[in-house]
Short mmCIF file of C-alpha atoms and ligand atoms in Angstrom, two decimals:
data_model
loop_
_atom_site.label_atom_id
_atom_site.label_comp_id
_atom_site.label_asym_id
_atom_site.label_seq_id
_atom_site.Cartn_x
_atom_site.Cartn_y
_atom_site.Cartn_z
CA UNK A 180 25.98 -68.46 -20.11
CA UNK A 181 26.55 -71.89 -18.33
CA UNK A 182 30.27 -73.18 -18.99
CA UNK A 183 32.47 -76.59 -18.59
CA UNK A 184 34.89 -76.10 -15.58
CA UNK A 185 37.53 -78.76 -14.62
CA UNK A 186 38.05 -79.17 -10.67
CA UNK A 187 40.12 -81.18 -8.79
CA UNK A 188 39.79 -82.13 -5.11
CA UNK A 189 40.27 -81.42 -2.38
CA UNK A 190 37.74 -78.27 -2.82
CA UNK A 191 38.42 -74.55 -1.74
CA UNK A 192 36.28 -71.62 -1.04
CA UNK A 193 37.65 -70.16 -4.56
CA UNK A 194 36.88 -73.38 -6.95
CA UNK A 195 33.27 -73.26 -5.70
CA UNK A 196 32.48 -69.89 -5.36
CA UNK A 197 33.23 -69.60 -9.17
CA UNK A 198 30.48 -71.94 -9.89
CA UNK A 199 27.16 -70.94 -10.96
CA UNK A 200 24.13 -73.13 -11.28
CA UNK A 201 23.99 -74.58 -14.91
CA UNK A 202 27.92 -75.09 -15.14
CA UNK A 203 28.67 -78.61 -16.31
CA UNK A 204 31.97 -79.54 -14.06
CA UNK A 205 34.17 -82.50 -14.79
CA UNK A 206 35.09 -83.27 -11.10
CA UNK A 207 38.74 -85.16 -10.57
CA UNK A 208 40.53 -86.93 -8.02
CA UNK A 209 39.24 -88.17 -4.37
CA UNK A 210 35.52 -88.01 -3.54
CA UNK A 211 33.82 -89.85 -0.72
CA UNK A 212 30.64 -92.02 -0.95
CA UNK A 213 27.70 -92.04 1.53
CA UNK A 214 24.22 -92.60 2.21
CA UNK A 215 21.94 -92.34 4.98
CA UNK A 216 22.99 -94.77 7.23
CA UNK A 217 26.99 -93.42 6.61
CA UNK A 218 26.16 -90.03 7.22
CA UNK A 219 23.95 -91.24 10.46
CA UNK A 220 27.57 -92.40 11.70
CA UNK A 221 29.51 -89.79 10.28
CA UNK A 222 27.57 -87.09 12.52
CA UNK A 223 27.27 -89.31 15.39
CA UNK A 224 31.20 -89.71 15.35
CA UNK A 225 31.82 -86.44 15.03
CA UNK A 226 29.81 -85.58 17.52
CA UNK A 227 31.83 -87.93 20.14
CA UNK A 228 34.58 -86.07 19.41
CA UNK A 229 35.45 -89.23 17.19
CA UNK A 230 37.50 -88.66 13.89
CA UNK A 231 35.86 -89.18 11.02
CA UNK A 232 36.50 -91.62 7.99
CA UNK A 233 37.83 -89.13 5.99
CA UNK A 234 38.55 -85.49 6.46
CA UNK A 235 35.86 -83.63 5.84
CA UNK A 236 37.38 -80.30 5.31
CA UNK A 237 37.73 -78.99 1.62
CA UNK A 238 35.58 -82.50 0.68
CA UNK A 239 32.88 -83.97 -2.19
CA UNK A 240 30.61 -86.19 -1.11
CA UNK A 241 29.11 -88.61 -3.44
CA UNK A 242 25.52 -90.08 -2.71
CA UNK A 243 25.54 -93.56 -3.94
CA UNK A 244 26.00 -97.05 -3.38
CA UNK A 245 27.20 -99.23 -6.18
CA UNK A 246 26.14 -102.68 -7.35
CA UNK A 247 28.97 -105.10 -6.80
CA UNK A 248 32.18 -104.81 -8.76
CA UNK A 249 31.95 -107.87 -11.11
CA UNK A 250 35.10 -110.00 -11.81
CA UNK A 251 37.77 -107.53 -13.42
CA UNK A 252 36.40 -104.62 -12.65
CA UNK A 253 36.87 -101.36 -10.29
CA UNK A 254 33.17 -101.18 -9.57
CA UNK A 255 29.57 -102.08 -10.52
CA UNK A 256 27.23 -99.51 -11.88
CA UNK A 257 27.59 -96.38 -9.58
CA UNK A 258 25.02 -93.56 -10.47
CA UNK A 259 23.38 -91.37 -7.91
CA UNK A 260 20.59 -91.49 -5.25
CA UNK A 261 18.20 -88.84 -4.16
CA UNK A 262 19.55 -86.47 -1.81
CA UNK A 263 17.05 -85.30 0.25
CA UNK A 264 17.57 -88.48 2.49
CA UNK A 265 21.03 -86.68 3.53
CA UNK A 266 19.50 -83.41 4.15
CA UNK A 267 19.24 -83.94 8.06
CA UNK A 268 22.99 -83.98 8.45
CA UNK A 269 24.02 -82.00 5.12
CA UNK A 270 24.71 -78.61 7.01
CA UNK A 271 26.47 -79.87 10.35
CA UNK A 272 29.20 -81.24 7.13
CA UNK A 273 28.98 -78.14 5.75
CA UNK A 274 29.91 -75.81 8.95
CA UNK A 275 32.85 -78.35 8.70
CA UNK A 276 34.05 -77.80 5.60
CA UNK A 277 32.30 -79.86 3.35
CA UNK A 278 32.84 -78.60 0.22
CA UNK A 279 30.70 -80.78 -2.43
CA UNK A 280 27.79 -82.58 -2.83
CA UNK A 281 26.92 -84.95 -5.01
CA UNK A 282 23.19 -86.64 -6.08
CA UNK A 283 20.28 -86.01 -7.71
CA UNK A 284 16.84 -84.42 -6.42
CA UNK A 285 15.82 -81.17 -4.66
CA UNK A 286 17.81 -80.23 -1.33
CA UNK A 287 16.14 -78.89 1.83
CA UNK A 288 15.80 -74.81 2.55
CA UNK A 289 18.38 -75.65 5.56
CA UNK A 290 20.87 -77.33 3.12
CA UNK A 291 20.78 -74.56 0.85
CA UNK A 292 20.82 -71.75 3.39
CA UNK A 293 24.01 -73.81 4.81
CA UNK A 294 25.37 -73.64 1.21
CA UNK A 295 25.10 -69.75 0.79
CA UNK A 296 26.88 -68.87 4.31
CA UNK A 297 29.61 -71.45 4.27
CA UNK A 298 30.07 -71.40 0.72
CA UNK A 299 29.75 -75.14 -0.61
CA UNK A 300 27.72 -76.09 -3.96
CA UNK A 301 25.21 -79.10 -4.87
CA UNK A 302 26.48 -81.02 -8.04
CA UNK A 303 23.93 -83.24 -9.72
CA UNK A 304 25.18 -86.55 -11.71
CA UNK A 305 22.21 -88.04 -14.14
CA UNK A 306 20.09 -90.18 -12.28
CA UNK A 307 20.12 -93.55 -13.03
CA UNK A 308 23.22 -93.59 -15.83
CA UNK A 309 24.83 -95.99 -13.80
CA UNK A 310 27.28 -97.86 -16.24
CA UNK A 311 27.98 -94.51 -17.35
CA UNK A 312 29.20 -92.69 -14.17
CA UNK A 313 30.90 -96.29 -13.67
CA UNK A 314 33.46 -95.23 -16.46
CA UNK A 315 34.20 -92.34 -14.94
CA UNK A 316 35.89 -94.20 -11.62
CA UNK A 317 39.61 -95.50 -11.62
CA UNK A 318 39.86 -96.73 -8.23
CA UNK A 319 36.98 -97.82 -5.08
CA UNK A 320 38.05 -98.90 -1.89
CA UNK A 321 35.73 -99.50 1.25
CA UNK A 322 37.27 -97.27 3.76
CA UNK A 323 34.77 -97.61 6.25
CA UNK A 324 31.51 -99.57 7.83
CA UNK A 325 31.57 -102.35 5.41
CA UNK A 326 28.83 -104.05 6.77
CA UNK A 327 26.97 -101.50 5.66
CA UNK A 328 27.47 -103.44 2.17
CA UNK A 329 26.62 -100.67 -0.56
CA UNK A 330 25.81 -98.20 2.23
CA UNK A 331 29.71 -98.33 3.28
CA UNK A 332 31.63 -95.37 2.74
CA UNK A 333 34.09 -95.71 0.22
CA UNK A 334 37.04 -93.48 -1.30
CA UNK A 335 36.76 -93.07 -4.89
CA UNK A 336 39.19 -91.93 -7.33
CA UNK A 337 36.80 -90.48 -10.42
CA UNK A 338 38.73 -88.44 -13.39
CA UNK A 339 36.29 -86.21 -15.32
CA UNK A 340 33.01 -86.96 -13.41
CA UNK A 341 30.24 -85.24 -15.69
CA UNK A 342 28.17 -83.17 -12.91
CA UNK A 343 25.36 -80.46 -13.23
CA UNK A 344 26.05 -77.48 -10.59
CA UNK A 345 22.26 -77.13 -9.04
CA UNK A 346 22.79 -74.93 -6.32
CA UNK A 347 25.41 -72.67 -6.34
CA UNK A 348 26.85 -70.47 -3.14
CA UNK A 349 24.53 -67.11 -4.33
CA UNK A 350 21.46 -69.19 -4.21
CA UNK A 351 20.68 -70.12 -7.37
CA UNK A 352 19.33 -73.20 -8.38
CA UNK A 353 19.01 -74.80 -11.29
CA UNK A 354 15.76 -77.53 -10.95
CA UNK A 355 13.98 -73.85 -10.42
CA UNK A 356 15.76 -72.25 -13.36
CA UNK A 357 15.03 -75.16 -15.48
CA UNK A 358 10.72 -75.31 -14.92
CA UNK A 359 11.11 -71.53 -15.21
CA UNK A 360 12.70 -71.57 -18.42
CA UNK A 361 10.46 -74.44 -20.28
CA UNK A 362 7.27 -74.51 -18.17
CA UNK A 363 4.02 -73.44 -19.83
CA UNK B 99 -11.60 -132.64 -19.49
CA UNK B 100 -8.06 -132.78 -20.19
CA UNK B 101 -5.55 -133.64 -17.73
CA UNK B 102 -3.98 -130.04 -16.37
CA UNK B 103 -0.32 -129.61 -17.48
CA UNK B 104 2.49 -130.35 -15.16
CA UNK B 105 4.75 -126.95 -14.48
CA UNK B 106 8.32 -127.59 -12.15
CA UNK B 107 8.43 -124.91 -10.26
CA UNK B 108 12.10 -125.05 -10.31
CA UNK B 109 11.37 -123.81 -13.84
CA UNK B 110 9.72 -120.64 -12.16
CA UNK B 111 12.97 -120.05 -10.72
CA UNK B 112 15.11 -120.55 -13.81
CA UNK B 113 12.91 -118.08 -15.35
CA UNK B 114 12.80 -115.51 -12.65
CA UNK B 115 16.71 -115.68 -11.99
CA UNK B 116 17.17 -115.12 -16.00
CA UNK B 117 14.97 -112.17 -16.24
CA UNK B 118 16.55 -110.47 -12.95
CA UNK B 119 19.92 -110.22 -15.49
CA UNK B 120 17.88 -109.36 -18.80
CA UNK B 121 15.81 -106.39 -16.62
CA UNK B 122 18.73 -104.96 -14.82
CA UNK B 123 21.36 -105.29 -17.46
CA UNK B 124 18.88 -104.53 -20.97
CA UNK B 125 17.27 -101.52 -21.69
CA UNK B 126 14.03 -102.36 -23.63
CA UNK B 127 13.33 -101.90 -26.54
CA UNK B 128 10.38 -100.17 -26.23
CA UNK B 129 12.20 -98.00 -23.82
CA UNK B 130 14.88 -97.23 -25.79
CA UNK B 131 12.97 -96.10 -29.30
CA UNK B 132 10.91 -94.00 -26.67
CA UNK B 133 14.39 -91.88 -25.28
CA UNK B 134 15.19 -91.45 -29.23
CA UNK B 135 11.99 -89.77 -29.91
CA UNK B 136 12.24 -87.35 -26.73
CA UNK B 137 15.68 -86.51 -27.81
CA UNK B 138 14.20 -85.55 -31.18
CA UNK B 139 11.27 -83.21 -29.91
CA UNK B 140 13.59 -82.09 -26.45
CA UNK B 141 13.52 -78.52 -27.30
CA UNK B 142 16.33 -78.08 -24.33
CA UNK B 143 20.01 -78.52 -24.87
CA UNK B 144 21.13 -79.41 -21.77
CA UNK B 145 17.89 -82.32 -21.76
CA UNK B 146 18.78 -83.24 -25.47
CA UNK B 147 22.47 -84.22 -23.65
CA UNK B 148 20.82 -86.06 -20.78
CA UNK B 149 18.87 -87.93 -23.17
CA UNK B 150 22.42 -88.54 -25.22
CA UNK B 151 23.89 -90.11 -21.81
CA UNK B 152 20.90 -92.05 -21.34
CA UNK B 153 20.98 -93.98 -24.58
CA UNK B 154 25.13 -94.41 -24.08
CA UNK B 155 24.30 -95.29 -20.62
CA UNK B 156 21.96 -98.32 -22.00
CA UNK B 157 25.19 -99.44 -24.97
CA UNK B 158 27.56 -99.54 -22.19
CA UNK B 159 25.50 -101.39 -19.79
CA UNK B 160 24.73 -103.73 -23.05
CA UNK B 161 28.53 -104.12 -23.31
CA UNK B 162 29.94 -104.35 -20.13
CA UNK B 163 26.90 -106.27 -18.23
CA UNK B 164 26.69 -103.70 -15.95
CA UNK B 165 23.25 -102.72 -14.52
CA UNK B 166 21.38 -100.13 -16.19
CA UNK B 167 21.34 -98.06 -12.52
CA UNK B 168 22.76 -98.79 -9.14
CA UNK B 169 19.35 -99.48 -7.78
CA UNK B 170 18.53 -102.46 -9.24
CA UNK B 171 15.10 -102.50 -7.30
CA UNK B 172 12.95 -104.37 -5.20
CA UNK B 173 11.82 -107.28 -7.60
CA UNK B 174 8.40 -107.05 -7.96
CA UNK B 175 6.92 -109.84 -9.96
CA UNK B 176 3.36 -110.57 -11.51
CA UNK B 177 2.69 -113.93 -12.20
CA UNK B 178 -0.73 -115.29 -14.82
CA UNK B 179 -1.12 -118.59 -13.87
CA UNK B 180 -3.42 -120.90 -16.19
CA UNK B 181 -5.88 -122.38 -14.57
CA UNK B 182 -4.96 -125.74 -16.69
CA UNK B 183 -1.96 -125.88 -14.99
CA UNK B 184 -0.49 -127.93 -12.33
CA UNK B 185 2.44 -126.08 -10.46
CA UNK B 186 4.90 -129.63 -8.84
CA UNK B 187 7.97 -129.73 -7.25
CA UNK B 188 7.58 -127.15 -4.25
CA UNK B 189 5.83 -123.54 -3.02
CA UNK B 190 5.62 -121.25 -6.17
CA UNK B 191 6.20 -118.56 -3.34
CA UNK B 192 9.81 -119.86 -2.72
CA UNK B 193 10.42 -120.86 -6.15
CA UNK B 194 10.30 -117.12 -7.59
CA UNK B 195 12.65 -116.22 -4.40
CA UNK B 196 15.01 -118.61 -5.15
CA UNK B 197 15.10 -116.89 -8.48
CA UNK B 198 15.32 -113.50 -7.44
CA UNK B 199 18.50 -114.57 -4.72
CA UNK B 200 19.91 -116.15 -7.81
CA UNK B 201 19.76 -113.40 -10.13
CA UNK B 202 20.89 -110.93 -8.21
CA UNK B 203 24.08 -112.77 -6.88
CA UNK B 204 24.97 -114.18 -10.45
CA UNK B 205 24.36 -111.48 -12.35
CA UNK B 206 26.09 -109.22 -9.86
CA UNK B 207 23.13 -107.03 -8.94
CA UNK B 208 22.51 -104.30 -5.87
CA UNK B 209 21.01 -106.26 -2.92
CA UNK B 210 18.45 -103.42 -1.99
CA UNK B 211 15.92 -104.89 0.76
CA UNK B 212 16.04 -104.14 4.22
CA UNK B 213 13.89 -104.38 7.34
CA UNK B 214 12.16 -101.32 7.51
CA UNK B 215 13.09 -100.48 11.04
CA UNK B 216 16.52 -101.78 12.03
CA UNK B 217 17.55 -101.09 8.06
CA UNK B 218 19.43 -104.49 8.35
CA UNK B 219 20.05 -106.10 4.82
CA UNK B 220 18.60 -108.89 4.08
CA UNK B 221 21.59 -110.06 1.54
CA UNK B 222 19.82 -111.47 -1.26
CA UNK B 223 17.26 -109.36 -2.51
CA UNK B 224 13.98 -110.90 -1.36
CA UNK B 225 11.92 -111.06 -0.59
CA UNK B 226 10.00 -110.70 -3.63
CA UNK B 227 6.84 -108.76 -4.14
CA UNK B 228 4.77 -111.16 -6.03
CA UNK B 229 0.81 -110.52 -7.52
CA UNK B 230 -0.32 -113.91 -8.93
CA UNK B 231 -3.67 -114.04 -10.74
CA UNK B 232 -5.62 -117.20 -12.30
CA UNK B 233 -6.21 -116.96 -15.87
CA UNK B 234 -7.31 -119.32 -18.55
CA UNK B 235 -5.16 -121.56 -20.08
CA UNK B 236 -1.83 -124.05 -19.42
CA UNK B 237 1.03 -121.26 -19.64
CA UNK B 238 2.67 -119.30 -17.05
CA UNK B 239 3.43 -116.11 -17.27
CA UNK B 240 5.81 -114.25 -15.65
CA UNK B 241 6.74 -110.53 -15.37
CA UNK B 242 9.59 -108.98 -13.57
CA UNK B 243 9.96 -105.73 -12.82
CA UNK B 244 12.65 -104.42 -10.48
CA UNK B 245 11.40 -101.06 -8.80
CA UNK B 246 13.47 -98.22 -7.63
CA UNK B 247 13.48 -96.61 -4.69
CA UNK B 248 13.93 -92.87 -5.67
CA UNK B 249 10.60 -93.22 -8.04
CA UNK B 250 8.50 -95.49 -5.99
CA UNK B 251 8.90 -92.92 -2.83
CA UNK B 252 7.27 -90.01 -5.03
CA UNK B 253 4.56 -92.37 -5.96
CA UNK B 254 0.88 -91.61 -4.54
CA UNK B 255 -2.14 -93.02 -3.71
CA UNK B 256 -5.82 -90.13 -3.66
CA UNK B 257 -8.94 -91.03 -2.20
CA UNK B 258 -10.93 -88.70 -3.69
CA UNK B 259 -14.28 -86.95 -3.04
CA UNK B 260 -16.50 -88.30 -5.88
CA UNK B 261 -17.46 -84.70 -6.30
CA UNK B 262 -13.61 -83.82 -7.52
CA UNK B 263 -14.41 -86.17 -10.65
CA UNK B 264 -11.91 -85.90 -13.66
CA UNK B 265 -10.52 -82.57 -12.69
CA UNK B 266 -9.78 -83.60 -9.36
CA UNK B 267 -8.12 -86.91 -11.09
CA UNK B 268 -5.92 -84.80 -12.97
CA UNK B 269 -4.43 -82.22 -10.59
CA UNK B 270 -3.93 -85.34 -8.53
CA UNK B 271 -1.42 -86.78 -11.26
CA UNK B 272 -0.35 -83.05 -11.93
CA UNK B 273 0.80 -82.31 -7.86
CA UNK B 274 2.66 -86.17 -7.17
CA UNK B 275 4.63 -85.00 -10.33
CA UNK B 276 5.24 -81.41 -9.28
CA UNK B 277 6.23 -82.72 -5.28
CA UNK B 278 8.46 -85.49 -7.25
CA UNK B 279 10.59 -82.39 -10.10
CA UNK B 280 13.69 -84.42 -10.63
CA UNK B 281 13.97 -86.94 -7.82
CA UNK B 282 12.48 -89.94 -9.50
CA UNK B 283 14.79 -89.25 -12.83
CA UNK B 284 12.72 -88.10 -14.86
CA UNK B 285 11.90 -88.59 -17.99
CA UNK B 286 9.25 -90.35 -16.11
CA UNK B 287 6.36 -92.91 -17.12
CA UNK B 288 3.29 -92.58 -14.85
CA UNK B 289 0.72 -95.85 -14.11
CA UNK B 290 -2.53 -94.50 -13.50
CA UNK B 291 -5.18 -96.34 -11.56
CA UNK B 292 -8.81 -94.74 -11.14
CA UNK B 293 -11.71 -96.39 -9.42
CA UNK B 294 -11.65 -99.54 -7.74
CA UNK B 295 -10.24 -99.88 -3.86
CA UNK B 296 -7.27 -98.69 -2.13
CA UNK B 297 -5.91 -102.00 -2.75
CA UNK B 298 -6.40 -102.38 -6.09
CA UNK B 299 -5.89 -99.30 -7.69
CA UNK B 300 -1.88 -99.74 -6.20
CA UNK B 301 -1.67 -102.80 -7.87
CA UNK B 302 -3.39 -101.80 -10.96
CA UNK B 303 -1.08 -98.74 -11.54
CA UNK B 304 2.13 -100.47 -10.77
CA UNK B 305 0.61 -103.40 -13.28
CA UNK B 306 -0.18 -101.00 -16.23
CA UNK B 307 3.46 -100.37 -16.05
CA UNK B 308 4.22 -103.73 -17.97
CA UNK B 309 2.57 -102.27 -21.05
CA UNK B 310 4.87 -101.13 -24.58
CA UNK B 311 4.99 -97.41 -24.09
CA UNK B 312 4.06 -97.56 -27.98
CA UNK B 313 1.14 -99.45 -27.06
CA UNK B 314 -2.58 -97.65 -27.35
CA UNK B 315 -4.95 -98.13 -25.06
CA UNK B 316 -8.03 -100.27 -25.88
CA UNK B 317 -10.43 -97.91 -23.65
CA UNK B 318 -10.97 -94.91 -25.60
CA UNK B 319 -12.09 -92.90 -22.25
CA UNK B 320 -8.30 -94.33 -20.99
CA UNK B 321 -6.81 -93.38 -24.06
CA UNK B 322 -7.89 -89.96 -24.07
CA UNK B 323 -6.79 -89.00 -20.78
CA UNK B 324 -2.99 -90.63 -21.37
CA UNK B 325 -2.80 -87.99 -24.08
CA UNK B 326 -4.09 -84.72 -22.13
CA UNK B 327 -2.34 -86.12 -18.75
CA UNK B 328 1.04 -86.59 -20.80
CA UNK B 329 0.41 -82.98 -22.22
CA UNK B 330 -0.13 -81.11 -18.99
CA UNK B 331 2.93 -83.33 -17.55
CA UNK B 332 5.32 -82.34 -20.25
CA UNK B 333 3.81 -78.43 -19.37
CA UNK B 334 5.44 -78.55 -16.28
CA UNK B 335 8.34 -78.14 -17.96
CA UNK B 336 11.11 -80.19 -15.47
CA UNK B 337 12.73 -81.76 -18.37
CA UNK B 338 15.07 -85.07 -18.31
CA UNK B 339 17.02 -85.23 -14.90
CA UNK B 340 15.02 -82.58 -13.68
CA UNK B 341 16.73 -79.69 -15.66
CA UNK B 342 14.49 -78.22 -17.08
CA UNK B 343 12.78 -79.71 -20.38
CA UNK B 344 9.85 -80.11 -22.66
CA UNK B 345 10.46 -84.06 -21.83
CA UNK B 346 9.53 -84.88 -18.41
CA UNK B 347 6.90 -88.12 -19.04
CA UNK B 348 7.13 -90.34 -21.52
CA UNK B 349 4.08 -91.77 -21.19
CA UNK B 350 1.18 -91.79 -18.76
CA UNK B 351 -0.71 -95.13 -18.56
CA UNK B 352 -4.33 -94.94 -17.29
CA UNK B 353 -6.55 -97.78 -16.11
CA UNK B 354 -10.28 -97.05 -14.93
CA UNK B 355 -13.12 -99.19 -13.75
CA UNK B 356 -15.99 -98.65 -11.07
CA UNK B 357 -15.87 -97.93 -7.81
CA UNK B 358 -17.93 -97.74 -4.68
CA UNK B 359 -20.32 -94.80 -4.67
CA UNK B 360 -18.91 -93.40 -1.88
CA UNK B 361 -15.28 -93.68 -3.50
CA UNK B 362 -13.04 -92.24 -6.41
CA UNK B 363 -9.54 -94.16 -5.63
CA UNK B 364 -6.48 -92.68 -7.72
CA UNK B 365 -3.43 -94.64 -7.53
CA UNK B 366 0.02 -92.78 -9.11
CA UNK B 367 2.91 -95.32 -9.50
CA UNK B 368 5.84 -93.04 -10.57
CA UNK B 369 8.23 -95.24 -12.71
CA UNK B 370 11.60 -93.95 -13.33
CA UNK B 371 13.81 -93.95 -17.36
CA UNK B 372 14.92 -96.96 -15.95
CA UNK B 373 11.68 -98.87 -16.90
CA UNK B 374 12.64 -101.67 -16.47
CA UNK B 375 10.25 -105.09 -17.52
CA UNK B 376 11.21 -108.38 -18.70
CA UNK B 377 8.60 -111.39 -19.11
CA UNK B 378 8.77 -115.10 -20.05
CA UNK B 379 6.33 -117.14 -20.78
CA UNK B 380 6.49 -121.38 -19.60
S1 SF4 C 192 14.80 -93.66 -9.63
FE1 SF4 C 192 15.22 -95.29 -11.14
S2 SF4 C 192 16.83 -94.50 -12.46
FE2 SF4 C 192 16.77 -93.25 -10.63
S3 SF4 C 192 18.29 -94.14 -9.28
FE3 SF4 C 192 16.32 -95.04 -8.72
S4 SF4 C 192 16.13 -96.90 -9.97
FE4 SF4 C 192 17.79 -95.69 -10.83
#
């Protein structure tokens, strides 16, 4: 039976390995947003032996880049983007510690396999509800490569993100489950 | 003859910059009755609740002005020109950019266009795609439809082997929709082009896009295949977001008209919930 779990980051081996695909989680505290170009930068930094913008380690990342915040507010509409553009660097995070994804869209066998042996989980938010997941962030700051305008990696404070679990660290996944289940 | 009416472009930009807010910021109406009726007939509860989201998703953009989605698209913009009319006051081509920079800046929109190789930003959203046609008449018409990025990369284009014919048509729909599952946020709405060139079935499919998804088609060969594509669509079973669902289309659109007999062109424009489409009329 799928069930509503509460987590709050940072992430640990224990929060995700509890989490099988079909959960609903409500995801609070710090998460991290970035896109292709980001995580292009993220890896290359690493790489150079360069720290990166935020730790890694025990980690969500959020795929998405907002529209601008208009006057008075936190941030513009902020739902997710397809993952698979991330799935080049996906498991290099992972063997660091990267605890969380978050997008929408089917990962790569490589992402998933990384998953599975370093224990991490893909979380998907509804595509395109972007006023919606908007409500669910209380603070955005650009914390790095601004002039990567909504491509910048920003830190976000969310409190009770609504999020899917689609692959969970046993394999599972939940796009599969789902054709399985009402395909005819 | 009568002397051809005088349009200010200018206007053309007032209008564009207007409808960048409406598309990005309104769900239509059309749009919205159609996410009521999937939630009704979604025999899934976890799709039923996506569906839920959706329609508070479209209130709250309604309320806050927020965009619908994040991606408010590449603005892609049909024009009908009347051929009675007299366009004065500068190049229509700049006019309807100067309403797309607009828009997006005052409505507070996502500036989404790059160059395709350094990925460099070009800050204000154009430019525009535009497809202008002559038609009879003094009015202008003018569509706006901002695309997304995560359904127009799943879309497709076939150039078929006459011999495939209407089966080969179909599982040419079925496989763009089975390679796309959830990534183009499904529920989906498919434009169909068949026949006619490379070209011009693209166009065709991304223009049968601007249609009410309650509307029926006037070509009963057309109308016929909507209903069996939608059917064998909804089969697949991928369901709103990609969960797993009885709703995964909304609607498939089909246009068809001759071809080369060498040819059988099959354009698949995969359109995304947010189906987005605002027009005006000057
Ligand atoms: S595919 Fe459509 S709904 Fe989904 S993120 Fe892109 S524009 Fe938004």
């Amino acid at each position: 039976m799928s069930q509503t779990i509460r987590l709050t980051t940072p992430l640990t081996d224990q929060d995700v390995s509890q989490l099988k695909a079909g959960d609903q989680v409500l995801l609070s505290g710090t998460i991290y947003t970035a896109r292709d170009a980001a995580h292009k930068r993220i890896v290359e930094a690493i790489k150079q032996g360069q720290e990166p913008p935020f730790p890694i380690a025990g980690a969500a990342i959020y795929y998405v880049g907002p529209s601008p915040a208009p006057p008075g507010r936190v941030i513009g509409a902020a739902g997710p983007t397809t993952s698979y553009r991330m799935d080049a660097y996906a498991p290099f995070l992972i063997e660091r510690g990267l605890k969380a994804m978050i997008g929408k869209g089917k990962r790569g066998h490589e992402v998933k396999e990384a998953m599975v042996r370093h224990k991490a989980v893909y979380l998907a938010a509804i595509g395109g509800a972007g006023a919606l997941m908007a409500g669910a962030i209380t603070e955005a700051e650009v914390i790095a490569y601004p002039e990567l305008g909504p491509e910048a990696v920003r830190r976000l404070v969310v409190e009770e993100m609504p999020l899917f679990v689609v692959n969970d660290v046993h394999g599972a996944d939940l796009y599969e489950q789902g054709r399985e289940a009402y395909g005819r | 003859m009568s002397a051809p009416r005088e349009v200010q472009v200018s206007a053309i930009s007032d209008a564009v910059a207007g409808l960048c807010g409406q598309a990005d910021i309104e769900l239509p109406a059309d749009v919205r009755r159609s996410f009521e009726q999937a939630m009704a007939a979604e025999e899934s509860p976890v799709g039923k609740g996506v569906l839920a989201r959706l329609l508070e998703n479209a209130d709250l953009a309604q309320d806050t002005r927020l965009p619908i989605c994040q991606d408010c698209g590449l603005a892609v913009v049909f024009l009908d020109l009347g051929q009675d009319v007299h366009l004065i006051g500068g190049d229509l081509t700049e006019a309807v950019n100067e309403g797309v920079r607009r828009g997006y800046k005052d409505y507070y929109l996502r500036k989404s266009v790059c160059h395709p190789f350094s990925r460099a930003n070009t800050g204000d959203n154009t430019p525009a795609v535009i497809h202008t046609r002559i038609v009879p008449g003094d009015k202008v018409h003018v569509w706006l439809v901002p695309k997304g990025g995560g359904s127009e990369n799943m879309s497709k284009i076939f150039l078929l082997t006459p011999a495939l014919g209407l089966e080969g048509v179909k599982k040419a729909v079925l496989d763009t929709v089975i390679a796309a599952g959830p990534n183009p946020c499904p529920p989906i709405i498919l434009g169909v082009a068949v026949g006619g060139t490379f070209d011009d079935a693209a166009v065709r499919a991304k223009r049968s896009l601007l249609r009410e998804l309650d509307s029926v088609n006037p070509d009963p060969e057309a109308a016929k295949l909507e209903e069996e594509l939608l059917a064998a669509v909804n089969d697949l079973g991928i369901g709103p977001a990609g969960l797993g669902g009885r709703m995964t289309c909304l609607k498939v659109f089909v246009d068809i008209r001759p071809c080369h007999i060498a040819s059988l062109p099959v354009a698949v424009n995969v359109q995304c919930h947010a189906a987005r489409h605002k027009e005006a009329v000057l």
